[in-house]
Structures are given as structure tokens and as C-alpha cells.
């Protein structure tokens, strides 16, 4: 429970630091163009790696859960763990990519405020 509060606090702080122009603009004003390009490259590298890894990890948990439910119901069906997890990761990644493409900045701010409001 304490860990979830810490994660939420960090999320709220990151939402409050949202500026128009993003990381590139802030770092460029503070440290120059070269470090701004380096920072954006590091951020993109992070997004490219952590998104699919998290999707596959969540997919493996989901497939394990579904296989246990199917075994409990005596269905005789077993989903392949790696293939189903990879498919789940691709679908989730495509969904969030699509949402980010069509979403305006105001909707992103509203979602951030909604997700970070205390229960």
C-alpha cells in the first residue's frame, strides 16, 4: 500500500511538471540543444523498450490466469503462453499508440488529473 502511494506521488509530480513542448523544450532552454536531443533520444529508447516488455509481462500473467480458469472449468483448452502474451502486448501497444495519436493535450491533462486524484 505504501508503495502505491509513492508511485502515485511520483505520478502526480510528473503530471504537474507537464509543459507545452515537452522534454526537448525544457532541456533545450536549461542545458542547450545537444543535451536536449540526447534527453529525447533516451526517453524514446525507454519508451520503445519498456512498453513491449511490460506488455509481454502482463500478457504472461493474463495467459496464466486464463489457463488456470480453463483448467478449473475442465475445458481442455490450453493457450500457448508466449504466443498469446506477445499478441496481447502487440494489441495493447497498438491501442495506446492509437489513443495517443488521436488524443488532444486537454484530454491527456484530464486523464492525468483523474488518475492521480486521491480515493
JSON list of C-alpha atoms in Angstrom, two decimals:
[
{"chain": "A", "resi": 1, "resn": "UNK", "atom": "CA", "xyz": [0.00, 0.00, 0.00]},
{"chain": "A", "resi": 2, "resn": "UNK", "atom": "CA", "xyz": [2.83, 2.39, 0.82]},
{"chain": "A", "resi": 3, "resn": "UNK", "atom": "CA", "xyz": [4.47, 1.59, -2.50]},
{"chain": "A", "resi": 4, "resn": "UNK", "atom": "CA", "xyz": [1.29, 2.50, -4.39]},
{"chain": "A", "resi": 5, "resn": "UNK", "atom": "CA", "xyz": [1.15, 5.86, -2.60]},
{"chain": "A", "resi": 6, "resn": "UNK", "atom": "CA", "xyz": [4.78, 6.51, -3.52]},
{"chain": "A", "resi": 7, "resn": "UNK", "atom": "CA", "xyz": [4.11, 5.67, -7.17]},
{"chain": "A", "resi": 8, "resn": "UNK", "atom": "CA", "xyz": [1.04, 7.90, -7.17]},
{"chain": "A", "resi": 9, "resn": "UNK", "atom": "CA", "xyz": [3.02, 10.77, -5.62]},
{"chain": "A", "resi": 10, "resn": "UNK", "atom": "CA", "xyz": [5.66, 10.48, -8.33]},
{"chain": "A", "resi": 11, "resn": "UNK", "atom": "CA", "xyz": [2.94, 10.34, -10.99]},
{"chain": "A", "resi": 12, "resn": "UNK", "atom": "CA", "xyz": [1.26, 13.47, -9.60]},
{"chain": "A", "resi": 13, "resn": "UNK", "atom": "CA", "xyz": [4.58, 15.29, -9.57]},
{"chain": "A", "resi": 14, "resn": "UNK", "atom": "CA", "xyz": [5.32, 14.30, -13.16]},
{"chain": "A", "resi": 15, "resn": "UNK", "atom": "CA", "xyz": [1.87, 15.49, -14.23]},
{"chain": "A", "resi": 16, "resn": "UNK", "atom": "CA", "xyz": [2.42, 18.84, -12.54]},
{"chain": "A", "resi": 17, "resn": "UNK", "atom": "CA", "xyz": [5.69, 19.25, -14.45]},
{"chain": "A", "resi": 18, "resn": "UNK", "atom": "CA", "xyz": [3.91, 18.90, -17.83]},
{"chain": "A", "resi": 19, "resn": "UNK", "atom": "CA", "xyz": [4.86, 21.79, -20.08]},
{"chain": "A", "resi": 20, "resn": "UNK", "atom": "CA", "xyz": [3.96, 22.59, -23.64]},
{"chain": "A", "resi": 21, "resn": "UNK", "atom": "CA", "xyz": [6.78, 21.44, -25.86]},
{"chain": "A", "resi": 22, "resn": "UNK", "atom": "CA", "xyz": [7.78, 18.53, -23.66]},
{"chain": "A", "resi": 23, "resn": "UNK", "atom": "CA", "xyz": [11.19, 17.35, -22.60]},
{"chain": "A", "resi": 24, "resn": "UNK", "atom": "CA", "xyz": [13.01, 18.80, -25.59]},
{"chain": "A", "resi": 25, "resn": "UNK", "atom": "CA", "xyz": [11.93, 22.35, -24.94]},
{"chain": "A", "resi": 26, "resn": "UNK", "atom": "CA", "xyz": [12.65, 22.29, -21.21]},
{"chain": "A", "resi": 27, "resn": "UNK", "atom": "CA", "xyz": [16.11, 20.71, -21.57]},
{"chain": "A", "resi": 28, "resn": "UNK", "atom": "CA", "xyz": [16.99, 22.93, -24.53]},
{"chain": "A", "resi": 29, "resn": "UNK", "atom": "CA", "xyz": [16.22, 26.06, -22.51]},
{"chain": "A", "resi": 30, "resn": "UNK", "atom": "CA", "xyz": [18.12, 24.76, -19.49]},
{"chain": "A", "resi": 31, "resn": "UNK", "atom": "CA", "xyz": [21.13, 22.98, -21.00]},
{"chain": "A", "resi": 32, "resn": "UNK", "atom": "CA", "xyz": [21.26, 23.52, -24.76]},
{"chain": "A", "resi": 33, "resn": "UNK", "atom": "CA", "xyz": [20.31, 21.72, -27.94]},
{"chain": "A", "resi": 34, "resn": "UNK", "atom": "CA", "xyz": [22.78, 18.85, -27.82]},
{"chain": "A", "resi": 35, "resn": "UNK", "atom": "CA", "xyz": [21.69, 17.65, -24.38]},
{"chain": "A", "resi": 36, "resn": "UNK", "atom": "CA", "xyz": [18.05, 18.17, -25.38]},
{"chain": "A", "resi": 37, "resn": "UNK", "atom": "CA", "xyz": [18.48, 15.80, -28.32]},
{"chain": "A", "resi": 38, "resn": "UNK", "atom": "CA", "xyz": [20.26, 13.31, -26.07]},
{"chain": "A", "resi": 39, "resn": "UNK", "atom": "CA", "xyz": [17.44, 13.51, -23.48]},
{"chain": "A", "resi": 40, "resn": "UNK", "atom": "CA", "xyz": [14.72, 12.94, -26.06]},
{"chain": "A", "resi": 41, "resn": "UNK", "atom": "CA", "xyz": [16.68, 10.04, -27.54]},
{"chain": "A", "resi": 42, "resn": "UNK", "atom": "CA", "xyz": [16.98, 8.45, -24.10]},
{"chain": "A", "resi": 43, "resn": "UNK", "atom": "CA", "xyz": [13.28, 8.96, -23.46]},
{"chain": "A", "resi": 44, "resn": "UNK", "atom": "CA", "xyz": [12.32, 7.39, -26.80]},
{"chain": "A", "resi": 45, "resn": "UNK", "atom": "CA", "xyz": [14.68, 4.47, -26.14]},
{"chain": "A", "resi": 46, "resn": "UNK", "atom": "CA", "xyz": [12.99, 4.00, -22.76]},
{"chain": "A", "resi": 47, "resn": "UNK", "atom": "CA", "xyz": [9.52, 4.04, -24.30]},
{"chain": "A", "resi": 48, "resn": "UNK", "atom": "CA", "xyz": [10.49, 1.62, -27.05]},
{"chain": "A", "resi": 49, "resn": "UNK", "atom": "CA", "xyz": [11.90, -0.86, -24.52]},
{"chain": "A", "resi": 50, "resn": "UNK", "atom": "CA", "xyz": [9.59, -0.64, -21.52]},
{"chain": "A", "resi": 51, "resn": "UNK", "atom": "CA", "xyz": [6.27, -0.64, -23.38]},
{"chain": "A", "resi": 52, "resn": "UNK", "atom": "CA", "xyz": [6.63, -4.01, -25.10]},
{"chain": "A", "resi": 53, "resn": "UNK", "atom": "CA", "xyz": [8.42, -5.60, -22.13]},
{"chain": "A", "resi": 54, "resn": "UNK", "atom": "CA", "xyz": [5.61, -4.55, -19.79]},
{"chain": "A", "resi": 55, "resn": "UNK", "atom": "CA", "xyz": [3.00, -5.72, -22.30]},
{"chain": "A", "resi": 56, "resn": "UNK", "atom": "CA", "xyz": [4.54, -9.18, -22.62]},
{"chain": "A", "resi": 57, "resn": "UNK", "atom": "CA", "xyz": [4.92, -9.50, -18.85]},
{"chain": "A", "resi": 58, "resn": "UNK", "atom": "CA", "xyz": [1.27, -8.55, -18.31]},
{"chain": "A", "resi": 59, "resn": "UNK", "atom": "CA", "xyz": [0.27, -10.91, -21.12]},
{"chain": "A", "resi": 60, "resn": "UNK", "atom": "CA", "xyz": [2.06, -13.82, -19.48]},
{"chain": "A", "resi": 61, "resn": "UNK", "atom": "CA", "xyz": [0.25, -13.20, -16.20]},
{"chain": "A", "resi": 62, "resn": "UNK", "atom": "CA", "xyz": [-3.06, -12.92, -18.05]},
{"chain": "A", "resi": 63, "resn": "UNK", "atom": "CA", "xyz": [-2.49, -16.15, -20.01]},
{"chain": "A", "resi": 64, "resn": "UNK", "atom": "CA", "xyz": [-1.51, -17.98, -16.83]},
{"chain": "A", "resi": 65, "resn": "UNK", "atom": "CA", "xyz": [-4.70, -16.75, -15.18]},
{"chain": "A", "resi": 66, "resn": "UNK", "atom": "CA", "xyz": [-6.84, -17.74, -18.18]},
{"chain": "A", "resi": 67, "resn": "UNK", "atom": "CA", "xyz": [-5.21, -21.18, -18.37]},
{"chain": "A", "resi": 68, "resn": "UNK", "atom": "CA", "xyz": [-5.97, -21.76, -14.70]},
{"chain": "A", "resi": 69, "resn": "UNK", "atom": "CA", "xyz": [-9.60, -20.73, -15.20]},
{"chain": "A", "resi": 70, "resn": "UNK", "atom": "CA", "xyz": [-9.89, -23.01, -18.24]},
{"chain": "A", "resi": 71, "resn": "UNK", "atom": "CA", "xyz": [-8.37, -25.91, -16.26]},
{"chain": "A", "resi": 72, "resn": "UNK", "atom": "CA", "xyz": [-10.75, -25.21, -13.35]},
{"chain": "A", "resi": 73, "resn": "UNK", "atom": "CA", "xyz": [-13.72, -25.31, -15.74]},
{"chain": "A", "resi": 74, "resn": "UNK", "atom": "CA", "xyz": [-12.41, -28.57, -17.29]},
{"chain": "A", "resi": 75, "resn": "UNK", "atom": "CA", "xyz": [-12.45, -27.02, -20.77]},
{"chain": "A", "resi": 76, "resn": "UNK", "atom": "CA", "xyz": [-9.42, -28.95, -22.02]},
{"chain": "A", "resi": 77, "resn": "UNK", "atom": "CA", "xyz": [-8.09, -25.86, -23.80]},
{"chain": "A", "resi": 78, "resn": "UNK", "atom": "CA", "xyz": [-4.61, -24.54, -23.05]},
{"chain": "A", "resi": 79, "resn": "UNK", "atom": "CA", "xyz": [-3.48, -21.23, -24.51]},
{"chain": "A", "resi": 80, "resn": "UNK", "atom": "CA", "xyz": [0.15, -21.03, -25.65]},
{"chain": "A", "resi": 81, "resn": "UNK", "atom": "CA", "xyz": [1.82, -18.71, -23.15]},
{"chain": "A", "resi": 82, "resn": "UNK", "atom": "CA", "xyz": [4.44, -16.95, -25.27]},
{"chain": "A", "resi": 83, "resn": "UNK", "atom": "CA", "xyz": [2.38, -16.50, -28.43]},
{"chain": "A", "resi": 84, "resn": "UNK", "atom": "CA", "xyz": [-0.69, -15.25, -26.59]},
{"chain": "A", "resi": 85, "resn": "UNK", "atom": "CA", "xyz": [1.40, -12.92, -24.41]},
{"chain": "A", "resi": 86, "resn": "UNK", "atom": "CA", "xyz": [3.13, -11.46, -27.47]},
{"chain": "A", "resi": 87, "resn": "UNK", "atom": "CA", "xyz": [-0.23, -10.98, -29.23]},
{"chain": "A", "resi": 88, "resn": "UNK", "atom": "CA", "xyz": [-1.61, -9.27, -26.13]},
{"chain": "A", "resi": 89, "resn": "UNK", "atom": "CA", "xyz": [1.44, -6.96, -26.00]},
{"chain": "A", "resi": 90, "resn": "UNK", "atom": "CA", "xyz": [1.07, -6.01, -29.66]},
{"chain": "A", "resi": 91, "resn": "UNK", "atom": "CA", "xyz": [-2.65, -5.27, -29.24]},
{"chain": "A", "resi": 92, "resn": "UNK", "atom": "CA", "xyz": [-2.12, -3.17, -26.11]},
{"chain": "A", "resi": 93, "resn": "UNK", "atom": "CA", "xyz": [0.76, -1.26, -27.72]},
{"chain": "A", "resi": 94, "resn": "UNK", "atom": "CA", "xyz": [-1.32, -0.55, -30.82]},
{"chain": "A", "resi": 95, "resn": "UNK", "atom": "CA", "xyz": [-4.28, 0.56, -28.70]},
{"chain": "A", "resi": 96, "resn": "UNK", "atom": "CA", "xyz": [-2.25, 3.06, -26.70]},
{"chain": "A", "resi": 97, "resn": "UNK", "atom": "CA", "xyz": [-0.45, 4.27, -29.83]},
{"chain": "A", "resi": 98, "resn": "UNK", "atom": "CA", "xyz": [-3.82, 4.94, -31.45]},
{"chain": "A", "resi": 99, "resn": "UNK", "atom": "CA", "xyz": [-5.14, 6.70, -28.35]},
{"chain": "A", "resi": 100, "resn": "UNK", "atom": "CA", "xyz": [-2.05, 8.91, -28.19]},
{"chain": "A", "resi": 101, "resn": "UNK", "atom": "CA", "xyz": [-2.35, 9.83, -31.86]},
{"chain": "A", "resi": 102, "resn": "UNK", "atom": "CA", "xyz": [-5.97, 10.95, -31.63]},
{"chain": "A", "resi": 103, "resn": "UNK", "atom": "CA", "xyz": [-5.89, 12.39, -28.12]},
{"chain": "A", "resi": 104, "resn": "UNK", "atom": "CA", "xyz": [-5.60, 16.11, -27.58]},
{"chain": "A", "resi": 105, "resn": "UNK", "atom": "CA", "xyz": [-3.48, 17.69, -24.86]},
{"chain": "A", "resi": 106, "resn": "UNK", "atom": "CA", "xyz": [-6.54, 18.69, -22.84]},
{"chain": "A", "resi": 107, "resn": "UNK", "atom": "CA", "xyz": [-7.79, 15.10, -22.69]},
{"chain": "A", "resi": 108, "resn": "UNK", "atom": "CA", "xyz": [-4.34, 13.99, -21.56]},
{"chain": "A", "resi": 109, "resn": "UNK", "atom": "CA", "xyz": [-4.37, 16.54, -18.76]},
{"chain": "A", "resi": 110, "resn": "UNK", "atom": "CA", "xyz": [-7.87, 15.48, -17.69]},
{"chain": "A", "resi": 111, "resn": "UNK", "atom": "CA", "xyz": [-6.82, 11.81, -17.63]},
{"chain": "A", "resi": 112, "resn": "UNK", "atom": "CA", "xyz": [-3.75, 12.70, -15.60]},
{"chain": "A", "resi": 113, "resn": "UNK", "atom": "CA", "xyz": [-5.86, 14.62, -13.08]},
{"chain": "A", "resi": 114, "resn": "UNK", "atom": "CA", "xyz": [-8.44, 11.83, -12.93]},
{"chain": "A", "resi": 115, "resn": "UNK", "atom": "CA", "xyz": [-5.88, 9.06, -12.43]},
{"chain": "A", "resi": 116, "resn": "UNK", "atom": "CA", "xyz": [-3.95, 10.95, -9.78]},
{"chain": "A", "resi": 117, "resn": "UNK", "atom": "CA", "xyz": [-6.84, 12.16, -7.64]},
{"chain": "A", "resi": 118, "resn": "UNK", "atom": "CA", "xyz": [-6.92, 10.59, -4.16]},
{"chain": "A", "resi": 119, "resn": "UNK", "atom": "CA", "xyz": [-9.57, 7.94, -3.48]}
]
